[in-house]
Short mmCIF file of C-alpha atoms in Angstrom, two decimals:
data_model
loop_
_atom_site.label_atom_id
_atom_site.label_comp_id
_atom_site.label_asym_id
_atom_site.label_seq_id
_atom_site.Cartn_x
_atom_site.Cartn_y
_atom_site.Cartn_z
CA ASP A 1 190.73 139.33 7.24
CA ILE A 2 191.01 142.38 5.94
CA GLN A 3 189.40 141.89 2.26
CA MET A 4 189.75 143.90 -0.65
CA THR A 5 187.41 145.05 -2.85
CA GLN A 6 188.32 146.19 -6.12
CA SER A 7 186.42 148.10 -9.48
CA PRO A 8 185.82 148.04 -11.84
CA SER A 9 186.94 144.19 -12.48
CA SER A 10 187.15 145.32 -16.29
CA LEU A 11 187.42 148.87 -18.50
CA SER A 12 187.91 149.43 -21.88
CA ALA A 13 189.17 153.05 -22.84
CA SER A 14 190.02 155.35 -25.77
CA VAL A 15 193.92 156.36 -25.87
CA GLY A 16 194.65 159.55 -24.29
CA ASP A 17 191.57 159.08 -21.47
CA ARG A 18 191.97 159.03 -17.66
CA VAL A 19 191.23 156.29 -16.05
CA THR A 20 190.69 155.49 -12.79
CA ILE A 21 190.36 152.14 -10.46
CA THR A 22 189.39 151.90 -7.24
CA CYS A 23 190.30 149.25 -4.16
CA GLN A 24 188.43 149.23 -1.25
CA ALA A 25 188.91 147.52 2.25
CA SER A 26 187.20 146.13 4.79
CA GLN A 27 188.84 147.96 7.37
CA ASP A 28 191.18 151.03 8.37
CA ILE A 29 194.33 149.92 6.45
CA SER A 30 195.79 153.62 7.11
CA ASN A 31 198.55 153.80 3.79
CA TYR A 32 199.33 150.13 3.70
CA LEU A 33 198.33 149.29 0.35
CA ASN A 34 200.09 149.19 -3.16
CA TRP A 35 199.25 148.85 -7.01
CA TYR A 36 200.87 146.60 -9.24
CA GLN A 37 200.57 145.92 -13.08
CA GLN A 38 200.57 142.81 -14.53
CA LYS A 39 200.65 142.21 -18.36
CA PRO A 40 200.32 139.32 -19.87
CA GLY A 41 202.64 136.05 -18.99
CA LYS A 42 204.56 137.94 -17.51
CA ALA A 43 204.88 139.05 -13.29
CA PRO A 44 203.29 141.19 -12.44
CA LYS A 45 205.66 144.62 -11.74
CA LEU A 46 205.12 147.65 -8.85
CA LEU A 47 203.76 151.23 -10.12
CA ILE A 48 202.95 152.93 -6.40
CA TYR A 49 203.44 151.83 -3.15
CA ASP A 50 202.44 153.05 0.37
CA ALA A 51 198.93 154.86 -1.24
CA SER A 52 200.47 157.17 -3.45
CA ASN A 53 204.66 156.79 -3.66
CA LEU A 54 205.27 156.31 -7.65
CA GLU A 55 208.19 153.65 -7.68
CA THR A 56 211.63 154.34 -9.19
CA GLY A 57 211.23 154.91 -13.17
CA VAL A 58 207.48 154.39 -13.77
CA PRO A 59 205.69 156.79 -15.86
CA SER A 60 204.73 160.24 -13.93
CA ARG A 61 201.32 159.59 -15.59
CA PHE A 62 200.31 156.66 -13.34
CA SER A 63 199.35 157.79 -9.47
CA GLY A 64 197.54 156.83 -6.76
CA SER A 65 195.56 158.64 -3.84
CA GLY A 66 193.44 157.26 -1.15
CA SER A 67 194.30 156.51 3.32
CA GLY A 68 192.37 154.31 5.72
CA THR A 69 189.82 152.27 3.33
CA ASP A 70 189.47 153.99 0.79
CA PHE A 71 192.31 154.62 -2.66
CA THR A 72 192.14 155.04 -6.22
CA PHE A 73 194.34 154.66 -8.82
CA THR A 74 194.55 156.87 -12.15
CA ILE A 75 195.93 157.08 -14.99
CA SER A 76 196.34 160.66 -16.27
CA SER A 77 196.31 159.96 -20.04
CA LEU A 78 196.04 156.15 -21.13
CA GLN A 79 199.00 154.54 -23.68
CA PRO A 80 198.46 151.60 -25.35
CA GLU A 81 201.60 149.89 -23.44
CA ASP A 82 199.22 150.32 -20.31
CA ILE A 83 196.88 147.69 -21.50
CA ALA A 84 197.12 144.86 -18.76
CA THR A 85 195.82 144.13 -15.39
CA TYR A 86 196.23 146.39 -12.34
CA TYR A 87 195.95 144.93 -8.61
CA CYS A 88 195.63 146.67 -5.20
CA GLN A 89 197.55 144.74 -2.39
CA GLN A 90 197.56 145.76 0.99
CA TYR A 91 199.49 144.74 4.12
CA ASP A 92 199.01 144.48 7.69
CA ASN A 93 201.53 142.69 10.16
CA LEU A 94 201.10 138.93 8.69
CA LEU A 95 198.54 138.95 6.03
CA TRP A 96 198.59 140.29 2.66
CA THR A 97 196.17 139.95 0.20
CA PHE A 98 195.40 141.28 -3.23
CA GLY A 99 192.14 142.91 -4.87
CA GLN A 100 190.69 140.68 -7.72
CA GLY A 101 192.20 143.39 -10.75
CA THR A 102 191.29 145.11 -13.22
CA LYS A 103 191.64 144.71 -16.91
CA VAL A 104 192.31 148.12 -18.56
CA GLU A 105 191.68 147.24 -22.79
CA ILE A 106 191.62 149.69 -25.06
CA LYS A 107 188.69 151.16 -26.91
CA GLU B 1 221.62 141.33 -11.97
CA VAL B 2 219.00 141.35 -9.07
CA GLN B 3 216.86 137.54 -10.28
CA LEU B 4 214.73 135.38 -8.52
CA VAL B 5 214.39 131.94 -10.20
CA GLU B 6 211.78 129.50 -9.69
CA SER B 7 211.11 125.54 -9.70
CA GLY B 8 210.06 122.58 -8.95
CA GLY B 9 206.59 122.36 -10.11
CA GLY B 10 204.98 119.57 -12.42
CA LEU B 11 201.59 118.05 -12.38
CA VAL B 12 201.09 115.78 -9.72
CA GLN B 13 197.31 113.43 -8.14
CA PRO B 14 195.15 115.41 -5.93
CA GLY B 15 196.63 114.65 -2.07
CA GLY B 16 200.12 114.59 -3.62
CA SER B 17 202.53 116.50 -2.47
CA LEU B 18 205.54 119.18 -4.42
CA ARG B 19 208.70 121.92 -3.18
CA LEU B 20 208.66 124.46 -5.02
CA SER B 21 212.79 125.91 -4.89
CA CYS B 22 213.24 129.92 -5.90
CA ALA B 23 216.69 130.23 -6.08
CA ALA B 24 218.36 133.76 -5.54
CA SER B 25 221.02 135.49 -7.42
CA GLY B 26 222.22 139.60 -7.38
CA PHE B 27 221.91 140.33 -3.71
CA THR B 28 222.11 139.61 -0.12
CA PHE B 29 219.09 137.15 -0.03
CA SER B 30 219.04 136.20 3.67
CA SER B 31 218.78 140.24 4.13
CA TYR B 32 215.32 140.09 2.78
CA TRP B 33 211.92 138.75 3.79
CA MET B 34 210.56 136.68 1.59
CA HIS B 35 207.34 135.47 -0.75
CA TRP B 36 205.66 133.40 -2.49
CA VAL B 37 201.99 134.65 -4.36
CA ARG B 38 200.12 132.42 -6.66
CA GLN B 39 197.63 132.88 -9.68
CA ALA B 40 195.16 130.04 -10.99
CA PRO B 41 194.50 130.18 -14.51
CA GLY B 42 192.56 133.21 -15.97
CA LYS B 43 192.53 134.27 -12.63
CA GLY B 44 193.69 137.40 -10.27
CA LEU B 45 196.98 137.05 -7.75
CA VAL B 46 196.64 135.36 -4.26
CA TRP B 47 199.24 136.04 -1.27
CA VAL B 48 200.81 132.69 -0.67
CA SER B 49 202.62 133.02 2.38
CA ARG B 50 205.73 134.98 3.85
CA ILE B 51 209.11 134.15 5.80
CA ASN B 52 211.64 136.26 7.82
CA SER B 53 214.91 136.52 6.62
CA ASP B 54 216.47 134.23 8.98
CA GLY B 55 213.19 131.86 8.51
CA SER B 56 212.79 132.27 12.43
CA SER B 57 208.61 133.67 11.59
CA THR B 58 206.32 132.83 8.78
CA SER B 59 202.69 133.63 7.87
CA TYR B 60 200.37 132.27 5.86
CA ALA B 61 196.62 132.18 3.96
CA ASP B 62 194.33 130.56 5.32
CA SER B 63 193.37 128.67 2.24
CA VAL B 64 197.42 126.86 2.03
CA LYS B 65 197.38 126.94 6.54
CA GLY B 66 198.21 123.54 7.67
CA ARG B 67 199.16 121.76 4.24
CA PHE B 68 201.99 124.54 2.87
CA THR B 69 205.40 125.23 4.56
CA ILE B 70 207.60 127.65 2.96
CA SER B 71 210.99 127.79 4.42
CA ARG B 72 214.49 129.34 3.22
CA ASP B 73 217.96 128.36 3.29
CA ASN B 74 220.26 131.29 3.44
CA ALA B 75 223.39 129.27 3.10
CA LYS B 76 221.87 127.50 -0.07
CA ASN B 77 220.47 131.58 -1.11
CA THR B 78 217.11 129.39 -2.13
CA LEU B 79 213.68 129.55 -1.11
CA TYR B 80 210.82 127.09 -0.07
CA LEU B 81 207.45 125.75 -0.50
CA GLN B 82 206.72 122.47 0.07
CA MET B 83 203.46 121.79 -0.32
CA ASN B 84 201.42 118.97 0.78
CA SER B 85 197.44 117.49 0.37
CA LEU B 86 197.34 118.88 -2.98
CA ARG B 87 194.14 119.97 -4.15
CA ALA B 88 192.56 120.75 -7.89
CA GLU B 89 192.18 124.31 -6.51
CA ASP B 90 196.16 124.78 -5.76
CA THR B 91 196.82 124.66 -9.57
CA ALA B 92 198.44 127.99 -9.97
CA VAL B 93 201.41 128.92 -11.77
CA TYR B 94 204.12 130.37 -8.40
CA TYR B 95 206.49 133.09 -8.06
CA CYS B 96 208.33 133.59 -5.48
CA ALA B 97 208.77 137.71 -4.70
CA ARG B 98 211.00 139.65 -2.62
CA GLU B 99 209.55 142.00 0.13
CA SER B 100 211.66 145.83 -0.35
CA ALA B 101 214.34 146.01 2.72
CA LYS B 102 212.30 149.38 3.27
CA PHE B 103 208.54 149.30 2.79
CA TYR B 104 206.30 146.71 2.64
CA TYR B 105 205.84 145.68 -1.37
CA MET B 106 206.79 143.03 -3.31
CA ASP B 107 209.99 144.83 -5.52
CA VAL B 108 210.89 141.66 -7.53
CA TRP B 109 209.77 138.94 -9.16
CA GLY B 110 210.74 135.47 -10.57
CA LYS B 111 208.95 134.32 -13.38
CA GLY B 112 206.68 131.76 -11.97
CA THR B 113 206.17 127.56 -11.90
CA THR B 114 203.37 125.86 -12.71
CA VAL B 115 201.81 123.67 -10.55
CA THR B 116 199.23 121.27 -11.96
CA VAL B 117 197.24 119.09 -9.92
CA SER B 118 195.01 116.63 -11.42
CA SER B 119 193.86 112.43 -11.68
#
């Protein structure tokens, strides 16, 4: 099974800061990598699909990059409403896997 | 409005069984693959199971394989998760989610139903 290693597990940044989260797959997954945002008590929300495609309606300060085994998720200018936990998620033909999550807080 | 509503959660003893339901509305349920994802208290998201649009193909996480069964009734627009031999570590919020018709991601999620396994 493909394992996803997401880091850091948590981070604290100031409003306006650039925030970067990484996700590493245990084997090549091409660009089959998505990013979700989850706010407390809420269901997850898709932000980025296929590694770098912004979901419709998602602010452009969110972006993703990478392919193969190494992926990056970036918030270009952190806003107070971005406080949440972010998860990467990979899919192969049969099994899907989430990363461990990164909790983003305001400093 | 596209909507998924889970139900069936509750308190069950270790070794017991429970069946979760997910009622879909606002879209053509029979055209979409569906998933169950769970989240233990204070923990991250864990993919549980997936079923294709007509119910003929399923897959499971190793942690639930042989104990959980995903199924669907397209006439009733409902997804199910039959959970047997429940363990304390199955305690979680269980979400159903729709898989996008075009790409491999979950684009619509329910609000979840809580399962607690405890004596």
